[in-house]
Coordinates of C-alpha atoms in Angstrom, one line a residue:
I13 CA 3.0 12.4 7.2
L14 CA 6.1 14.1 8.6
S15 CA 5.8 17.7 7.8
D16 CA 6.7 21.2 9.2
T17 CA 10.2 20.7 8.0
P18 CA 12.7 21.9 10.7
R19 CA 15.2 24.6 9.7
A20 CA 18.3 26.2 11.0
N21 CA 18.2 29.4 13.0
G22 CA 20.9 31.5 11.6
S23 CA 23.9 29.4 10.6
H24 CA 23.2 26.5 13.0
L25 CA 21.7 23.2 11.8
L26 CA 18.9 21.7 13.8
V27 CA 20.7 18.4 13.6
D28 CA 22.9 19.9 16.3
D29 CA 19.9 20.6 18.6
R30 CA 19.6 17.5 20.7
N31 CA 16.2 18.6 22.0
K32 CA 14.8 18.0 18.5
Y33 CA 15.5 14.3 18.5
K34 CA 12.8 13.5 21.1
S35 CA 10.2 15.2 18.9
M36 CA 11.6 13.4 15.8
R37 CA 11.3 10.0 17.5
T38 CA 7.7 10.7 18.5
R39 CA 6.8 11.7 14.9
I40 CA 8.5 8.6 13.5
W41 CA 6.6 6.2 15.8
S42 CA 3.2 7.8 15.2
S43 CA 3.9 7.8 11.5
I44 CA 4.7 4.0 11.6
W45 CA 1.3 3.3 13.3
M46 CA -0.6 5.5 10.8
I47 CA 1.1 3.9 7.8
G48 CA 0.4 0.4 9.1
G49 CA -3.3 1.3 9.6
F50 CA -3.4 2.9 6.2
I51 CA -2.0 -0.2 4.5
L52 CA -4.6 -2.4 6.3
I53 CA -7.5 -0.1 5.1
L54 CA -6.1 -0.2 1.5
Y55 CA -6.2 -4.0 1.6
M56 CA -9.8 -4.0 2.7
G57 CA -10.9 -2.0 -0.3
H58 CA -12.6 1.0 -1.8
L59 CA -15.5 1.2 0.5
Y60 CA -13.3 1.2 3.6
I61 CA -11.0 3.8 2.2
W62 CA -14.1 6.0 1.6
A63 CA -15.1 5.4 5.2
M64 CA -11.7 6.5 6.3
I65 CA -12.0 9.7 4.3
V66 CA -15.3 10.5 5.9
V67 CA -13.9 9.9 9.4
I68 CA -10.9 12.2 8.5
Q69 CA -13.3 14.9 7.3
I70 CA -15.4 14.7 10.5
F71 CA -12.3 15.2 12.6
M72 CA -11.1 18.1 10.4
A73 CA -14.5 19.8 10.7
K74 CA -14.5 19.3 14.4
E75 CA -11.1 20.9 14.8
L76 CA -11.9 23.8 12.6
F77 CA -15.4 24.4 14.1
N78 CA -13.8 24.7 17.5
L79 CA -11.4 27.5 16.5
L80 CA -13.9 30.3 16.5
R81 CA -16.1 29.0 19.3
T82 CA -16.5 31.0 22.5
T83 CA -17.7 29.1 25.6
H84 CA -19.5 32.0 27.0
E85 CA -21.5 32.7 23.8
E86 CA -22.2 29.0 23.2
R87 CA -24.0 28.9 26.6
D88 CA -26.4 31.6 25.4
L89 CA -27.1 29.7 22.1
P90 CA -28.2 26.2 23.0
G91 CA -28.4 24.0 19.9
F92 CA -26.4 26.5 17.7
R93 CA -23.5 24.0 17.4
L94 CA -25.9 21.5 15.8
L95 CA -26.4 24.0 13.0
N96 CA -22.8 23.6 11.9
W97 CA -23.1 19.9 11.7
H98 CA -26.4 20.2 9.8
F99 CA -24.6 22.1 7.0
F100 CA -21.8 19.6 7.1
F101 CA -24.1 16.7 6.7
T102 CA -26.0 18.5 3.9
A103 CA -22.7 19.1 2.1
M104 CA -21.8 15.4 2.6
V105 CA -25.1 14.2 1.1
Y106 CA -24.7 16.5 -1.9
V107 CA -21.0 15.8 -2.7
Y108 CA -21.1 12.1 -2.3
G109 CA -24.4 11.8 -4.0
R110 CA -22.8 13.4 -7.0
F111 CA -19.6 11.4 -6.9
L112 CA -21.1 7.9 -6.1
S113 CA -24.5 7.9 -7.9
K114 CA -23.4 5.5 -10.5
Q115 CA -21.8 3.1 -8.0
L116 CA -25.0 3.2 -5.9
V117 CA -27.3 2.4 -8.8
N118 CA -25.0 -0.5 -9.9
S119 CA -25.0 -1.9 -6.4
V120 CA -28.8 -2.3 -6.3
S121 CA -29.5 -3.0 -10.0
S122 CA -30.3 -6.6 -9.4
D123 CA -33.3 -5.6 -7.2
K124 CA -36.0 -3.8 -9.2
V125 CA -37.7 -2.2 -6.2
L126 CA -34.5 -0.9 -4.6
S127 CA -33.2 0.2 -8.1
Q128 CA -36.4 2.2 -8.6
I129 CA -36.2 3.8 -5.2
F130 CA -32.6 4.8 -5.5
S131 CA -33.1 6.0 -9.1
N132 CA -35.8 8.4 -7.8
L133 CA -33.5 9.5 -4.9
I134 CA -30.8 10.3 -7.4
K135 CA -33.3 12.1 -9.7
Y136 CA -34.3 14.4 -6.9
H137 CA -31.0 14.5 -5.2
M138 CA -30.1 18.1 -5.9
L139 CA -33.6 19.3 -4.9
T140 CA -33.4 17.3 -1.7
C141 CA -30.0 18.9 -0.8
Y142 CA -31.3 22.3 -1.7
F143 CA -34.2 22.0 0.8
M144 CA -31.9 20.6 3.4
Y145 CA -29.7 23.7 3.0
I146 CA -32.7 26.0 3.1
A147 CA -33.9 24.3 6.3
G148 CA -30.5 25.2 7.8
F149 CA -30.7 28.7 6.5
V150 CA -34.2 29.2 8.1
W151 CA -32.9 27.6 11.3
F152 CA -30.1 30.1 11.4
I153 CA -32.3 33.1 11.0
L154 CA -34.7 31.9 13.7
T155 CA -31.9 31.5 16.2
L156 CA -30.5 35.0 15.8
K157 CA -30.3 36.9 19.1
S158 CA -29.8 40.5 20.0
K159 CA -26.2 41.5 20.9
M160 CA -24.9 38.2 19.4
Y161 CA -25.4 38.9 15.7
K162 CA -21.7 39.4 15.0
Y163 CA -20.8 36.1 16.6
Q164 CA -23.6 34.2 14.9
F165 CA -22.9 35.6 11.4
G166 CA -19.2 35.0 12.0
Q167 CA -19.9 31.3 12.7
Y168 CA -22.2 31.1 9.7
A169 CA -19.5 32.4 7.3
W170 CA -16.8 30.3 9.1
T171 CA -18.9 27.1 8.6
H172 CA -19.3 27.8 4.9
M173 CA -15.6 28.5 4.4
I174 CA -14.8 25.2 6.1
L175 CA -17.2 23.4 3.8
F176 CA -15.8 25.0 0.7
V177 CA -12.1 25.0 1.4
V178 CA -11.8 21.8 3.4
F179 CA -14.8 19.4 2.7
A180 CA -15.3 20.1 -1.0
Q181 CA -11.6 19.8 -1.8
S182 CA -11.0 16.6 0.3
S183 CA -14.1 15.0 -1.3
F184 CA -12.3 14.8 -4.6
T185 CA -10.3 12.0 -3.0
V186 CA -13.3 9.8 -3.1
G187 CA -13.7 10.4 -6.9
N188 CA -10.1 9.3 -7.3
I189 CA -10.6 6.1 -5.2
F190 CA -13.4 4.7 -7.3
E191 CA -11.5 5.4 -10.5
G192 CA -8.9 3.0 -9.2
I193 CA -7.1 3.0 -5.9
F194 CA -3.9 3.8 -7.9
W195 CA -5.2 7.4 -8.6
F196 CA -5.8 7.9 -4.8
L197 CA -2.7 6.1 -3.5
L198 CA -0.1 7.5 -5.8
P199 CA -0.9 11.3 -5.2
A200 CA -1.4 10.7 -1.4
S201 CA 1.9 8.8 -1.2
L202 CA 3.8 11.5 -3.1
I203 CA 2.6 14.1 -0.5
V204 CA 3.8 11.8 2.3
I205 CA 7.2 11.3 0.5
N206 CA 7.6 15.0 -0.1
D207 CA 6.8 15.8 3.6
I208 CA 9.3 13.2 4.9
A209 CA 12.0 14.2 2.5
A210 CA 11.5 17.9 3.3
Y211 CA 11.7 17.1 7.0
F212 CA 15.0 15.1 6.8
F213 CA 16.7 17.4 4.2
G214 CA 15.8 20.4 6.3
F215 CA 16.8 18.6 9.6
F216 CA 20.3 17.7 8.4
F217 CA 21.1 20.4 5.8
G218 CA 18.6 23.3 6.3
R219 CA 20.1 26.7 6.5
T220 CA 18.2 29.1 4.2
P221 CA 14.6 30.1 5.2
L222 CA 12.1 29.4 2.5
I223 CA 9.0 31.5 3.5
K224 CA 8.1 33.7 6.4
L225 CA 4.7 32.1 6.9
S226 CA 6.4 28.8 7.9
P227 CA 9.8 29.6 9.5
K228 CA 10.7 25.9 9.8
K229 CA 10.7 25.4 6.0
T230 CA 14.1 25.8 4.2
W231 CA 15.2 25.9 0.6
E232 CA 17.4 22.9 1.1
G233 CA 14.5 20.9 2.4
F234 CA 12.2 22.1 -0.5
I235 CA 14.7 21.4 -3.3
G236 CA 15.8 18.0 -1.8
A237 CA 12.2 17.0 -1.3
S238 CA 11.3 18.0 -4.9
V239 CA 14.0 15.9 -6.5
T240 CA 13.1 12.9 -4.2
T241 CA 9.4 13.2 -4.9
I242 CA 9.7 13.3 -8.7
I243 CA 12.1 10.3 -8.8
S244 CA 9.8 8.4 -6.4
A245 CA 6.7 9.2 -8.5
F246 CA 8.3 7.6 -11.6
L247 CA 9.4 4.5 -9.6
L248 CA 6.3 4.1 -7.5
A249 CA 4.0 4.3 -10.5
N250 CA 5.8 1.4 -12.0
L251 CA 5.4 -0.6 -8.8
L252 CA 1.7 0.2 -8.1
G253 CA 0.7 0.0 -11.7
R254 CA 1.3 -3.8 -11.7
F255 CA -1.5 -4.7 -9.3
Q256 CA -5.0 -5.0 -10.6
W257 CA -6.4 -4.4 -7.1
L258 CA -5.0 -0.9 -7.4
T259 CA -5.6 -0.2 -11.1
C260 CA -9.2 -1.5 -11.7
P261 CA -12.0 1.0 -11.2
R262 CA -14.8 0.1 -8.8
K263 CA -18.2 0.4 -10.5
D264 CA -20.3 -0.5 -7.5
L265 CA -20.1 -0.3 -3.7
S266 CA -19.2 -4.0 -3.1
T267 CA -16.0 -5.1 -1.4
G268 CA -15.1 -8.2 -3.6
W269 CA -11.9 -8.7 -5.4
L270 CA -11.4 -7.0 -8.7
L271 CA -10.3 -8.4 -12.0
C272 CA -10.2 -6.3 -15.1
D273 CA -8.2 -5.5 -18.2
P274 CA -5.9 -2.7 -16.9
G275 CA -5.9 -1.0 -20.3
P276 CA -2.9 0.3 -22.3
M277 CA -2.0 2.8 -19.5
F278 CA -0.8 0.0 -17.3
K279 CA 0.7 -2.4 -19.9
P280 CA 4.5 -2.4 -19.8
K281 CA 6.6 -1.3 -22.8
L282 CA 10.2 -2.2 -23.5
Y283 CA 12.7 0.5 -24.5
S284 CA 16.1 -0.3 -25.8
L285 CA 19.1 1.3 -24.0
E286 CA 21.9 0.1 -26.2
S287 CA 22.1 3.3 -28.2
W288 CA 22.2 5.4 -25.0
L289 CA 24.5 3.5 -22.7
P290 CA 28.0 2.0 -23.0
S291 CA 28.2 -1.7 -24.1
R292 CA 29.6 -2.6 -20.7
F293 CA 26.4 -1.5 -19.0
P294 CA 24.5 -4.6 -17.7
W295 CA 21.0 -3.3 -18.6
K296 CA 20.1 -3.4 -22.3
E297 CA 16.5 -2.5 -22.0
L298 CA 14.1 -0.7 -19.7
T299 CA 10.5 -1.6 -18.9
V300 CA 8.2 1.4 -18.5
L301 CA 4.5 1.8 -18.0
P302 CA 2.8 4.6 -20.0
V303 CA 1.2 5.8 -16.7
Q304 CA 4.7 6.7 -15.4
K305 CA 4.8 9.9 -17.6
H306 CA 1.6 11.0 -15.8
A307 CA 3.2 10.2 -12.5
L308 CA 6.0 12.6 -13.3
V309 CA 3.4 15.4 -13.6
L310 CA 1.8 14.4 -10.3
G311 CA 5.2 14.3 -8.7
L312 CA 6.1 17.8 -10.0
F313 CA 2.8 19.2 -8.7
A314 CA 3.2 17.4 -5.3
S315 CA 6.6 18.9 -4.8
S316 CA 6.1 22.4 -6.1
I317 CA 2.5 23.5 -5.8
A318 CA 0.9 21.2 -3.1
P319 CA 3.2 22.5 -0.3
F320 CA 1.5 25.9 -0.7
G321 CA -1.5 24.2 1.0
G322 CA 0.8 23.8 4.0
F323 CA 1.9 27.4 3.8
F324 CA -1.8 28.4 3.7
A325 CA -2.4 26.4 6.9
S326 CA 0.7 27.9 8.5
G327 CA -0.6 31.4 7.8
F328 CA -4.0 30.4 9.1
K329 CA -2.5 29.1 12.4
R330 CA -0.5 32.3 12.8
A331 CA -3.6 34.4 12.3
F332 CA -5.3 32.5 15.2
K333 CA -2.0 32.3 17.2
I334 CA -2.0 28.5 17.6
K335 CA 0.7 26.0 17.0
D336 CA -1.5 23.1 15.7
F337 CA -5.1 22.6 14.8
G338 CA -5.4 19.8 17.3
D339 CA -3.5 17.2 19.3
S340 CA -5.0 14.0 18.0
I341 CA -1.8 12.7 16.5
P342 CA 1.3 12.6 18.8
G343 CA 4.1 14.6 17.4
H344 CA 2.1 15.8 14.4
G345 CA -0.8 17.9 15.8
G346 CA -4.3 17.5 14.5
I347 CA -5.8 15.7 11.5
T348 CA -6.0 19.1 9.7
D349 CA -2.2 19.6 10.1
R350 CA -1.6 16.4 8.1
M351 CA -4.2 17.0 5.4
D352 CA -3.4 20.5 4.3
C353 CA -1.3 19.5 1.3
Q354 CA -3.4 16.4 0.6
M355 CA -6.5 18.5 -0.2
V356 CA -4.7 20.5 -2.8
M357 CA -3.2 17.4 -4.3
A358 CA -6.6 15.5 -4.4
V359 CA -8.3 18.2 -6.5
F360 CA -5.4 18.3 -9.0
A361 CA -5.2 14.5 -9.3
Y362 CA -9.0 14.3 -10.0
I363 CA -9.0 17.1 -12.5
Y364 CA -5.8 15.9 -14.2
Y365 CA -7.2 12.3 -14.4
Q366 CA -10.6 13.4 -15.9
S367 CA -9.0 16.0 -18.3
V368 CA -5.8 14.2 -19.5
V369 CA -5.8 10.5 -18.6
V370 CA -9.4 9.4 -19.3
P371 CA -9.8 8.7 -23.0
Q372 CA -12.4 10.7 -24.9
Q373 CA -15.7 8.7 -25.1
N374 CA -17.1 9.0 -28.6
S375 CA -20.7 7.8 -27.8
V376 CA -23.6 8.4 -30.0
E377 CA -24.9 11.1 -27.6
N378 CA -21.7 13.0 -27.6
L379 CA -21.4 12.9 -31.4
L380 CA -25.0 14.2 -31.8
D381 CA -24.3 17.0 -29.3
Q382 CA -21.2 18.0 -31.3

């Protein structure tokens, strides 16, 4: 949550700049409020976490839609702003229909009528979304006005870029949530840990600029945060992997408590340390969850690749000559400023989970296909 790591100007540390402490206190207090609210939503369950993601996506879209809007030209195009939200809603129906179709069917399976209705909706889901998009496309063509073509086509392209770069990526988070809150919480927490560590390492030790796109980033902050994040990934996975509420997948859209067999990934294994450590060492064995090796991969990605999402956002803001995407979070900027790295991380976590972690299902259909 604490990002935009401060750095030194020349040979002076920002820790010596007293004016920075006020901004630091504001960030810390707003971070505490956000973390507290986040923990409450986690406790409430999968459905509420999904609702939180949708709210975040709406705020992000609003911030980004506003970047290219011109008040004068908007007055000459009544209703044109609704077109952006039509495409956003269409993308939401398509993406979440794909991610949550199984959970939706399982939720209404006890009612034959509802089950049949939703089965038909899912069957024609792609066709429905296509016609929703075509309706928006026709709407756009019909609203074209002379002398405003450039502005309108710019808005059309801008809207699609937002949906692809922002909405599509962040939606992978929902896929992670219903596979088990663990696969959402761990990657998201690693980004937060990396941001906080980079901020403080850069604040107290930062001297060497890291990248021109983001002048407040330093090598000291980057390296310190990388080591901290990888270690935290290993330890945090061991802690989170012991709670069934976090590890059990949600197969429907209910909010009840979950009980399941966590599977071999979350069953602890004992490793003897006697041959590795001196006899005087108090610990003779170490308990490790198999999932911790996957956590190391997530930690490595969160500390080395995901920050480039922040660099991308920094370059984006420089192109538009703005400091932040918004001002909805005191001391942090807008929602988009806090979600830049999270989007990159969410996509990787989902792909890694589906490709590496999930065991290969040898069903009859798969065997016949092969």
